[in-house]
CSV table of C-alpha atoms in Angstrom, one decimal:
chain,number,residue,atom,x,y,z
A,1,UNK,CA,-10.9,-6.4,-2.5
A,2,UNK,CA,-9.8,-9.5,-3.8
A,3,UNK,CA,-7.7,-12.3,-2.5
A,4,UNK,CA,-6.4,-15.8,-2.8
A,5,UNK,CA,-5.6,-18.8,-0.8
A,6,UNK,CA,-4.1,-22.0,-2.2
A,7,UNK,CA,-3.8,-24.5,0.0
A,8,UNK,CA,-0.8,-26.7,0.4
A,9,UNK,CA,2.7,-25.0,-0.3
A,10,UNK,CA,4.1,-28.9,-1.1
A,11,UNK,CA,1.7,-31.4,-3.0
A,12,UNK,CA,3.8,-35.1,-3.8
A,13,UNK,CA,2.4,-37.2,-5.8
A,14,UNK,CA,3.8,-40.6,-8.0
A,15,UNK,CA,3.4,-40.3,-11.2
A,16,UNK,CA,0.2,-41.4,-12.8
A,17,UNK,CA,-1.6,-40.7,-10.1
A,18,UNK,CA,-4.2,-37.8,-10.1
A,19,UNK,CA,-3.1,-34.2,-9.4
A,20,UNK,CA,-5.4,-32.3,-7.0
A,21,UNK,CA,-4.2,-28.2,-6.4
A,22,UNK,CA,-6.7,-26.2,-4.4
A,23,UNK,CA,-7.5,-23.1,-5.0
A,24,UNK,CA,-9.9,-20.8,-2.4
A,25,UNK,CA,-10.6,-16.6,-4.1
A,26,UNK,CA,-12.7,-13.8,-2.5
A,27,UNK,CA,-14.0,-11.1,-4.7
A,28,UNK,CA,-16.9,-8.8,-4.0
A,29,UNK,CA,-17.3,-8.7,-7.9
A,30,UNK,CA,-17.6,-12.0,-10.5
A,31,UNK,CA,-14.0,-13.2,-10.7
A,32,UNK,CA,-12.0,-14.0,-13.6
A,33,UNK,CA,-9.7,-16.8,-12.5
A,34,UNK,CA,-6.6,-17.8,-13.7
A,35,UNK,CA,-3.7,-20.5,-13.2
A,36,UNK,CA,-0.6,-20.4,-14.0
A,37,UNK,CA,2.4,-22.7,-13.9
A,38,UNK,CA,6.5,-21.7,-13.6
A,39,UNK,CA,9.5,-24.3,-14.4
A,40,UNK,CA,12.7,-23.9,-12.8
A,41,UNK,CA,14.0,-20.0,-14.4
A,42,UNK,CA,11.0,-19.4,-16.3
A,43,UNK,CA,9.0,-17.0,-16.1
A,44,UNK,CA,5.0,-18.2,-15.8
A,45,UNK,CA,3.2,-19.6,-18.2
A,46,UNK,CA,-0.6,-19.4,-18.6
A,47,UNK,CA,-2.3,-22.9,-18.0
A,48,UNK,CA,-5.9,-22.0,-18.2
A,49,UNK,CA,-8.7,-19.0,-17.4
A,50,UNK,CA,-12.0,-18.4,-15.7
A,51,UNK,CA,-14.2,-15.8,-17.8
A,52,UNK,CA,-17.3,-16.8,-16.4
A,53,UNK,CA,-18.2,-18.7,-19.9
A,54,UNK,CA,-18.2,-22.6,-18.8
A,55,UNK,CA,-17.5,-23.4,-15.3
A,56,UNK,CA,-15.2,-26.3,-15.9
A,57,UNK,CA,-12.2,-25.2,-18.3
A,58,UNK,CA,-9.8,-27.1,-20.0
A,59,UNK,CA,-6.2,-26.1,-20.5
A,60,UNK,CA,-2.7,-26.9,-21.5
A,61,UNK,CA,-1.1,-30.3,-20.8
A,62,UNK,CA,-3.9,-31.8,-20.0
A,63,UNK,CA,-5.1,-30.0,-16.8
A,64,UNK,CA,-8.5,-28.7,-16.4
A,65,UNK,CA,-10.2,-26.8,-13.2
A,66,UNK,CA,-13.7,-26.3,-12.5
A,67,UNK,CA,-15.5,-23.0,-10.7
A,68,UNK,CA,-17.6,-23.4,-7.8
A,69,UNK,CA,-19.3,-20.3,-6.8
A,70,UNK,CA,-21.2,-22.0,-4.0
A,71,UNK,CA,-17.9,-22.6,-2.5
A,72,UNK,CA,-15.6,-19.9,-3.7
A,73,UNK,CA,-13.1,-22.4,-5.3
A,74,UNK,CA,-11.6,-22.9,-8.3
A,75,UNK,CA,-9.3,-26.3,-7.8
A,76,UNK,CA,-6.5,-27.6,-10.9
A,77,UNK,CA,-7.1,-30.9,-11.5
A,78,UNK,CA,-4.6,-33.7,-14.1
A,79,UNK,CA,-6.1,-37.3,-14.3
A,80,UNK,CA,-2.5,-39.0,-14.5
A,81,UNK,CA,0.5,-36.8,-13.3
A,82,UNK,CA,3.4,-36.7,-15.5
A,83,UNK,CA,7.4,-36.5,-14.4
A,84,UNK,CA,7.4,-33.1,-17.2
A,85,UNK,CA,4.4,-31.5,-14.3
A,86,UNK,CA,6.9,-30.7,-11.7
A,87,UNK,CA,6.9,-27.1,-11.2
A,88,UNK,CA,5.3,-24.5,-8.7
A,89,UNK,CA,1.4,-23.2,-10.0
A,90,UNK,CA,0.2,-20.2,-8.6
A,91,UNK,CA,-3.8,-19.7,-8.9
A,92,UNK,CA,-4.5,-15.6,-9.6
A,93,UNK,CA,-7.8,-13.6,-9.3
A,94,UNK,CA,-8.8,-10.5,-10.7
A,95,UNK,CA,-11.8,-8.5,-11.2
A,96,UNK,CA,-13.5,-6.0,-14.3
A,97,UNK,CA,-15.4,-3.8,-11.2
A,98,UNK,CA,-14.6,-2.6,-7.9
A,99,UNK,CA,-11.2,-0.9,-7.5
A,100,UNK,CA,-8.9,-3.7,-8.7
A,101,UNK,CA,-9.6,-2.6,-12.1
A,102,UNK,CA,-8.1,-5.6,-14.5
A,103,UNK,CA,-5.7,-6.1,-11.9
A,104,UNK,CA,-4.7,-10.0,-11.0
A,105,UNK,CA,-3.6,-11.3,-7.5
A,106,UNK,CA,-1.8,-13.7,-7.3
A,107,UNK,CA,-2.0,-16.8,-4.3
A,108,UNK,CA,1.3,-17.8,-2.6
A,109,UNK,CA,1.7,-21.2,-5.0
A,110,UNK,CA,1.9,-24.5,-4.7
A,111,UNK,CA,5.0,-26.4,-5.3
A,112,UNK,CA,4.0,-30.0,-7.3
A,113,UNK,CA,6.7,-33.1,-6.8
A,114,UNK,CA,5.9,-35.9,-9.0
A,115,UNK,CA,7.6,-39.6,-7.7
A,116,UNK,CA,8.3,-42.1,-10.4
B,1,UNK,CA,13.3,-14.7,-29.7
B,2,UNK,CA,11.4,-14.2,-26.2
B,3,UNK,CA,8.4,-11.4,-26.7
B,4,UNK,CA,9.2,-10.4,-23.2
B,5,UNK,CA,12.4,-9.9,-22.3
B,6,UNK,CA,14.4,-8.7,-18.7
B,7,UNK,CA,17.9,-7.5,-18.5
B,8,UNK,CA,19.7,-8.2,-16.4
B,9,UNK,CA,18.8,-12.1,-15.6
B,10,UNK,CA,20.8,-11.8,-12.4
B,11,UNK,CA,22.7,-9.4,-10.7
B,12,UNK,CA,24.6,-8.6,-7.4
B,13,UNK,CA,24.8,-5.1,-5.8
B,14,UNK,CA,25.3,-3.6,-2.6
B,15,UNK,CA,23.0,-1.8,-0.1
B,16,UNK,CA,22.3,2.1,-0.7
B,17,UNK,CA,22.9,1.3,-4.5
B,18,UNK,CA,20.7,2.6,-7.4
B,19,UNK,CA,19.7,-0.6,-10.0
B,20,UNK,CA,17.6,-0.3,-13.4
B,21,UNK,CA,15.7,-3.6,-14.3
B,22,UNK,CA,14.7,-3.5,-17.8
B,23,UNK,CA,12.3,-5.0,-19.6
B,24,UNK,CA,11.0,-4.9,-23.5
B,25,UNK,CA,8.5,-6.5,-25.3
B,26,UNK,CA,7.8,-7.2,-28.7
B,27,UNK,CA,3.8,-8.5,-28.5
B,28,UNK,CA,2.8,-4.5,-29.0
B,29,UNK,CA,0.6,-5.0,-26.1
B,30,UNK,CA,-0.4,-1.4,-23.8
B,31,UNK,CA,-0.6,-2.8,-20.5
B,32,UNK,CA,2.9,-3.8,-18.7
B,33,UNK,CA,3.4,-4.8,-14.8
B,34,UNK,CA,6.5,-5.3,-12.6
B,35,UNK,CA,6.0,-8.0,-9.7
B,36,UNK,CA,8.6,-9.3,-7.2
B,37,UNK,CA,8.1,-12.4,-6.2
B,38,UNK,CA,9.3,-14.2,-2.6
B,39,UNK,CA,9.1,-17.9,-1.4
B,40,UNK,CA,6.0,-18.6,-0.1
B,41,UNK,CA,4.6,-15.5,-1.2
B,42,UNK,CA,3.6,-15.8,-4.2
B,43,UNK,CA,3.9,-12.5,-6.6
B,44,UNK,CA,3.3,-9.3,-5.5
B,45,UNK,CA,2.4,-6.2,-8.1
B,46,UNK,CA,4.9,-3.1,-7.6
B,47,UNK,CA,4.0,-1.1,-10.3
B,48,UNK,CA,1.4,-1.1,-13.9
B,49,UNK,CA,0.9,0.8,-16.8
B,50,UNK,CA,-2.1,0.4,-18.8
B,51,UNK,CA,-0.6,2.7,-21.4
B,52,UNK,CA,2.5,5.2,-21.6
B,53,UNK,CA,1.2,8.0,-20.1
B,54,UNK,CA,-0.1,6.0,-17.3
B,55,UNK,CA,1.6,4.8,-14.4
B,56,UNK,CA,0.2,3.3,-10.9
B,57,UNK,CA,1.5,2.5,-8.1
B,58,UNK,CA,0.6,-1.5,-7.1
B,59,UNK,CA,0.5,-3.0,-3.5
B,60,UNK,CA,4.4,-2.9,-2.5
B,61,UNK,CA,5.7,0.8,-4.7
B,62,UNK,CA,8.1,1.9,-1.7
B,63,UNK,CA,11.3,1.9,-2.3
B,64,UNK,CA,10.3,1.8,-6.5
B,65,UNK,CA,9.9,3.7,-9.5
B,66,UNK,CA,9.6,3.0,-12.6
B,67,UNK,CA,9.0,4.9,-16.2
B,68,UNK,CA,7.8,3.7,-19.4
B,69,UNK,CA,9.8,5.0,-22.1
B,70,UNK,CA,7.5,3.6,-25.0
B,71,UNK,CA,4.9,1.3,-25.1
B,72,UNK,CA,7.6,-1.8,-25.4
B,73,UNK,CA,9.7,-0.5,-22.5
B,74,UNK,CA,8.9,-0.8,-18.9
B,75,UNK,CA,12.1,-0.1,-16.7
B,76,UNK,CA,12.0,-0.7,-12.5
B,77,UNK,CA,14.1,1.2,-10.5
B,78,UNK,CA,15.6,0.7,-7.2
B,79,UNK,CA,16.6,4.4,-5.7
B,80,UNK,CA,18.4,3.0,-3.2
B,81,UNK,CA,18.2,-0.7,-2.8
B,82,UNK,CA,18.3,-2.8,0.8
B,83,UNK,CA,18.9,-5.9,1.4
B,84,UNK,CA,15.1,-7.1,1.7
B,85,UNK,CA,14.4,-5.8,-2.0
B,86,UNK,CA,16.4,-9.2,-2.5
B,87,UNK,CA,13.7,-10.8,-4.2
B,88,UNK,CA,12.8,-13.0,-8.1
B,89,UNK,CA,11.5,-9.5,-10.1
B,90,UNK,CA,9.0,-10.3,-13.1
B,91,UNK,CA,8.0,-8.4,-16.3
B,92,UNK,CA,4.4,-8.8,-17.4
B,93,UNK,CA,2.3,-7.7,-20.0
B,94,UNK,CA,-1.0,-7.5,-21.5
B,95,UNK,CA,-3.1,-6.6,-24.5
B,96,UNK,CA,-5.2,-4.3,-23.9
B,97,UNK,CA,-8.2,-3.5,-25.4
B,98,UNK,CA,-9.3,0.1,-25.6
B,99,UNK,CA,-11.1,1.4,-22.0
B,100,UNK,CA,-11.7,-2.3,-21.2
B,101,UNK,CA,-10.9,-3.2,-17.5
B,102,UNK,CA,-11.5,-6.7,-17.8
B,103,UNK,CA,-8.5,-8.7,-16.3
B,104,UNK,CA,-6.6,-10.1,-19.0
B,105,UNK,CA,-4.0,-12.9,-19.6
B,106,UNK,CA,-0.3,-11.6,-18.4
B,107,UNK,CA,2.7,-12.3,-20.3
B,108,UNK,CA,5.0,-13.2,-18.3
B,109,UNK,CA,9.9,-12.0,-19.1
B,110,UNK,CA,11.9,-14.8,-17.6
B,111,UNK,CA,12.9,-12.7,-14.6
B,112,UNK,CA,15.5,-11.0,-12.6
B,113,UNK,CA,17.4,-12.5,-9.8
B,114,UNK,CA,18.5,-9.9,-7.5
B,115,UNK,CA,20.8,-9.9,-4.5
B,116,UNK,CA,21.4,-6.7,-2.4
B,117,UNK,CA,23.8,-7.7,-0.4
């Protein structure tokens, strides 16, 4: 089985400051991780993946996130937040074994406010 | 034009009605997926296809069906929809490669905003 937990359903920050979104998965197999980010009506859009290739990853708009087997996390990171970051991000987890079979799951999201 | 597409983008119906949700892409990838999603829930996998002759049921299939008509068409049925199938309904889909299992990147339509009143 596989599950996620992000933690905080509200993050505020001001704008240049640094954007933290955490991030907790269970798997019983190596994870592929995955985050994902929706505007206001849209659909989501892919920011960046886990595919067990290097542990920290870069993305889109200047995000990045790092894997940390030890402790199970795989936390979104953004040096200097931008006004254009508001939006909801939703960390997924899936799995190539077990019985989730190329399935993701998705974590309950995180809504991001960004203050000028 | 969007590669994944939903129609309707909203719509209203009553309780003990029977809704379609359509959706079509144009990426030619095998693998689609329906998801609802709720506040504070995240999104929650109804149905997936990994290819048109296969169809499987995902965490929350009660009170769904679904058929995939060709490999660009993934339709979501309501039979007889309730007022708690109120809910954001997503589109998804995904390349594919042969017998791979590996989890892929999703594709996400714009969505379908449904009220059952």
């Amino acid at each position: 089985a596989q599950s996620v937990t992000q933690l905080g359903s509200h993050v505020s920050v001001s704008e240049g400051a640094l954007v933290l979104l955490r991030c907790n998965y269970s798997s019983s197999v190596p994870p592929y991780l995955f985050w994902y980010v929706q505007y206001p009506n849209q659909g989501l859009q892919l920011l960046l993946k886990y595919t067990s290739a290097a542990t920290l990853v870069k993305g889109i708009n200047g995000f990045e996130a790092e894997f940390k087997k030890s402790e199970t996390s795989f936390h979104l990171t953004k040096p200097s937040a931008h006004m254009s970051d508001a939006a909801e991000y939703f960390c997924a987890v899936g799995s190539a074994g077990g019985t989730s079979y190329g399935k993701l799951t998705f974590g309950q999201g995180t809504i991001l406010t960004v203050h000028p | 034009d969007a590669d994944v597409t939903q129609t309707p983008r909203n719509r209203i119906t009553k309780t003990g009605k029977r809704i379609m949700l359509e959706c079509s892409q144009t990426k030619g990838h095998d693998r689609m997926y329906w998801y609802r999603q709720d506040p504070g829930l995240g999104l929650r996998l109804i149905y997936y296809s990994f290819d048109v002759k296969d169809i499987n049921k995902g965490e929350i299939s009660d009170g769904y069906s679904v058929s995939r008509q060709a490999q660009a068409k993934f339709s979501l049925s309501l039979e007889s929809a309730i007022p708690n199938q109120t809910a954001l309904y997503f589109c998804a889909t995904s390349l594919g490669l042969g017998g791979r299992v590996v989890p892929e990147t999703q594709y996400f339509g714009p969505g379908t905003r449904l009220l059952v009143l």
